[in-house]
């Protein structure tokens, strides 16, 4: 790995009590270029702009995918990643679906650890705080030709993160728009998936909602995801979540919630969720909770569901009564080294002295 440490660190300008998630970037980034059928050497360089033109194929034809993950700092200042091997597996799954070259585990994990290590001062301590990390792959060839590109870049950037939603949100159950279709790229973290979701979400916001629960494209009778999150439903004391498919993303937080629920002895069923069953449960009082999970948000509890012009209010449970909050606390305590890690999910990032190139 080629390492070029910045000579102008911005860490002195970073206020961990006052920053904007997604707009504040750490001092360094990882880049690696693909050309002539192979990946070059991974480089750790100062964060900054790259030279591209409007003819870059990733912009014109959408060959771009990414991951979302976090690094956490415990009370002693130790830094941990969380299940990074799952993100490595998934970014290659996405790259393959978009006809892009896969990266090696060494590129991904070594680059990740080097970036987190050198920028560890950018990881804010405290409840709900972390360093959000964005690995991505995109086509960089300069050509207006609708074909697979010949040049790509693998990159990793990072931004300090804090709690995404501080209050429960209202969501609209979609009965027209869908996030993904059979045979499509729903199971990949393709950049275009997010672009396609913005307009329906904008319409929902104009109706007074914060997000959307996406339903299946064929019938709109089944829950799939919620916004950029996997979705969970609790009826009485049973938790339901849809199975992953070529339309539903295999979320790392989703899988972690499932395993933590089983560890606690909660009944959890991984099966299709019918919209009508959720609406009926809300009407008869057996619907206890609906929530979304994802890397950025961890957990977002819903306070109301919008469906066919009606706003269906959900119970306001205490933290002790809420399965969503209980499992969130279990996960956060594990990620931040407060509790034991029986799963082996936490990965310590050793503090090394990096040599500059």
Coordinates of C-alpha atoms in Angstrom, one line a residue, residues 155-312:
X155 CA -12.4 4.2 -3.1
X156 CA -13.2 4.6 0.6
X157 CA -14.2 7.8 2.3
X158 CA -15.4 8.5 5.9
X159 CA -17.6 11.0 7.7
X160 CA -18.2 11.4 11.4
X161 CA -21.8 10.2 12.3
X162 CA -24.3 10.9 15.0
X163 CA -27.8 9.7 15.7
X164 CA -29.8 9.8 12.4
X165 CA -33.4 10.1 13.7
X166 CA -33.9 11.2 17.3
X167 CA -37.7 10.8 17.3
X168 CA -40.1 8.1 15.9
X169 CA -41.1 8.7 12.3
X170 CA -44.2 8.3 10.1
X171 CA -44.0 6.2 7.0
X172 CA -46.3 5.7 4.0
X173 CA -47.0 2.2 2.7
X174 CA -46.5 2.5 -1.0
X175 CA -49.3 1.2 -3.2
X176 CA -47.9 2.4 -6.5
X177 CA -44.1 2.9 -6.5
X178 CA -41.7 0.0 -5.9
X179 CA -38.0 0.0 -5.0
X180 CA -37.1 -3.1 -7.0
X181 CA -38.4 -5.8 -9.4
X182 CA -37.7 -9.4 -10.0
X183 CA -34.7 -9.8 -12.2
X184 CA -33.5 -6.3 -11.3
X185 CA -30.7 -5.0 -9.0
X186 CA -32.6 -4.7 -5.7
X187 CA -30.3 -7.0 -3.9
X188 CA -27.3 -4.9 -4.9
X189 CA -26.3 -1.6 -3.4
X190 CA -26.4 0.0 -6.8
X191 CA -26.3 3.8 -6.8
X192 CA -29.2 4.0 -9.2
X193 CA -31.5 2.3 -6.7
X194 CA -31.3 5.3 -4.5
X195 CA -31.8 7.8 -7.3
X196 CA -35.0 6.0 -8.2
X197 CA -36.3 6.2 -4.7
X198 CA -36.0 9.9 -4.3
X199 CA -39.1 11.0 -6.2
X200 CA -41.6 8.7 -4.5
X201 CA -40.1 9.6 -1.1
X202 CA -40.4 13.3 -2.0
X203 CA -44.1 12.7 -2.7
X204 CA -44.5 11.0 0.6
X205 CA -42.8 13.9 2.4
X206 CA -45.2 16.3 0.8
X207 CA -48.1 14.3 2.3
X208 CA -46.6 14.6 5.8
X209 CA -44.6 11.4 6.0
X210 CA -40.9 10.9 6.6
X211 CA -40.3 7.8 4.6
X212 CA -41.8 5.0 2.6
X213 CA -42.4 1.3 3.2
X214 CA -41.8 -0.2 -0.2
X215 CA -44.1 -3.0 -1.4
X216 CA -43.7 -5.7 -4.1
X217 CA -43.8 -4.5 -7.7
X218 CA -46.4 -7.0 -8.9
X219 CA -49.2 -6.7 -6.4
X220 CA -48.2 -4.2 -3.7
X221 CA -49.5 -6.7 -1.2
X222 CA -46.2 -7.4 0.6
X223 CA -43.8 -5.4 2.7
X224 CA -40.2 -5.3 1.2
X225 CA -38.1 -2.5 2.7
X226 CA -38.6 0.8 4.3
X227 CA -36.7 3.8 2.8
X228 CA -33.1 2.7 2.8
X229 CA -33.7 0.2 5.6
X230 CA -34.8 -3.4 6.1
X231 CA -38.2 -3.6 7.9
X232 CA -39.4 -5.5 11.0
X233 CA -42.9 -5.9 12.3
X234 CA -44.0 -7.1 15.8
X235 CA -47.5 -8.5 16.1
X236 CA -48.1 -9.5 19.8
X237 CA -44.7 -10.8 20.8
X238 CA -43.7 -12.3 17.4
X239 CA -41.2 -10.4 15.2
X240 CA -41.6 -10.7 11.4
X241 CA -39.1 -9.6 8.7
X242 CA -39.2 -10.4 5.0
X243 CA -36.7 -12.9 3.6
X244 CA -33.9 -11.5 1.4
X245 CA -34.3 -12.0 -2.3
X246 CA -33.1 -10.5 -5.5
X247 CA -35.4 -7.5 -4.6
X248 CA -34.4 -7.1 -0.9
X249 CA -31.0 -6.1 0.3
X250 CA -29.2 -8.5 2.6
X251 CA -28.6 -6.0 5.4
X252 CA -25.8 -6.5 7.9
X253 CA -27.8 -4.7 10.6
X254 CA -30.9 -6.9 9.7
X255 CA -28.9 -10.1 10.1
X256 CA -27.5 -8.8 13.4
X257 CA -31.0 -8.0 14.7
X258 CA -32.2 -11.5 13.8
X259 CA -29.3 -13.2 15.6
X260 CA -29.6 -11.0 18.6
X261 CA -33.4 -11.6 18.8
X262 CA -32.8 -15.4 18.7
X263 CA -30.2 -15.0 21.5
X264 CA -32.7 -13.2 23.6
X265 CA -35.3 -15.9 23.0
X266 CA -37.7 -13.7 21.0
X267 CA -39.8 -15.5 18.5
X268 CA -38.8 -14.3 15.0
X269 CA -40.2 -15.4 11.7
X270 CA -38.5 -14.7 8.4
X271 CA -41.4 -14.8 6.0
X272 CA -43.3 -12.5 3.6
X273 CA -45.4 -9.9 5.4
X274 CA -48.8 -9.1 4.0
X275 CA -49.9 -5.4 4.1
X276 CA -53.4 -6.5 4.9
X277 CA -52.2 -8.5 7.9
X278 CA -50.3 -5.5 9.3
X279 CA -53.3 -3.2 8.8
X280 CA -55.7 -5.7 10.4
X281 CA -53.3 -6.1 13.4
X282 CA -53.3 -2.3 13.8
X283 CA -57.1 -2.3 13.8
X284 CA -57.4 -5.1 16.4
X285 CA -54.7 -3.8 18.6
X286 CA -52.2 -6.7 18.2
X287 CA -49.7 -4.6 16.2
X288 CA -47.1 -3.5 18.7
X289 CA -44.2 -2.1 16.7
X290 CA -42.9 -1.5 13.2
X291 CA -39.3 -0.4 12.7
X292 CA -36.5 -0.1 10.2
X293 CA -32.8 -1.0 10.6
X294 CA -29.7 0.0 8.7
X295 CA -26.1 1.0 9.2
X296 CA -26.7 4.8 9.2
X297 CA -29.8 4.8 11.3
X298 CA -29.2 1.6 13.4
X299 CA -32.9 1.5 14.3
X300 CA -35.8 3.8 13.5
X301 CA -39.1 3.2 15.3
X302 CA -42.3 4.1 13.4
X303 CA -45.1 6.1 15.1
X304 CA -47.6 5.8 12.3
X305 CA -48.3 4.1 9.0
X306 CA -50.0 5.8 6.1
X307 CA -52.2 3.5 3.9
X308 CA -54.8 4.4 1.3
X309 CA -55.4 7.9 2.7
X310 CA -55.6 6.7 6.3
X311 CA -53.0 7.3 9.0
X312 CA -52.7 4.3 11.3

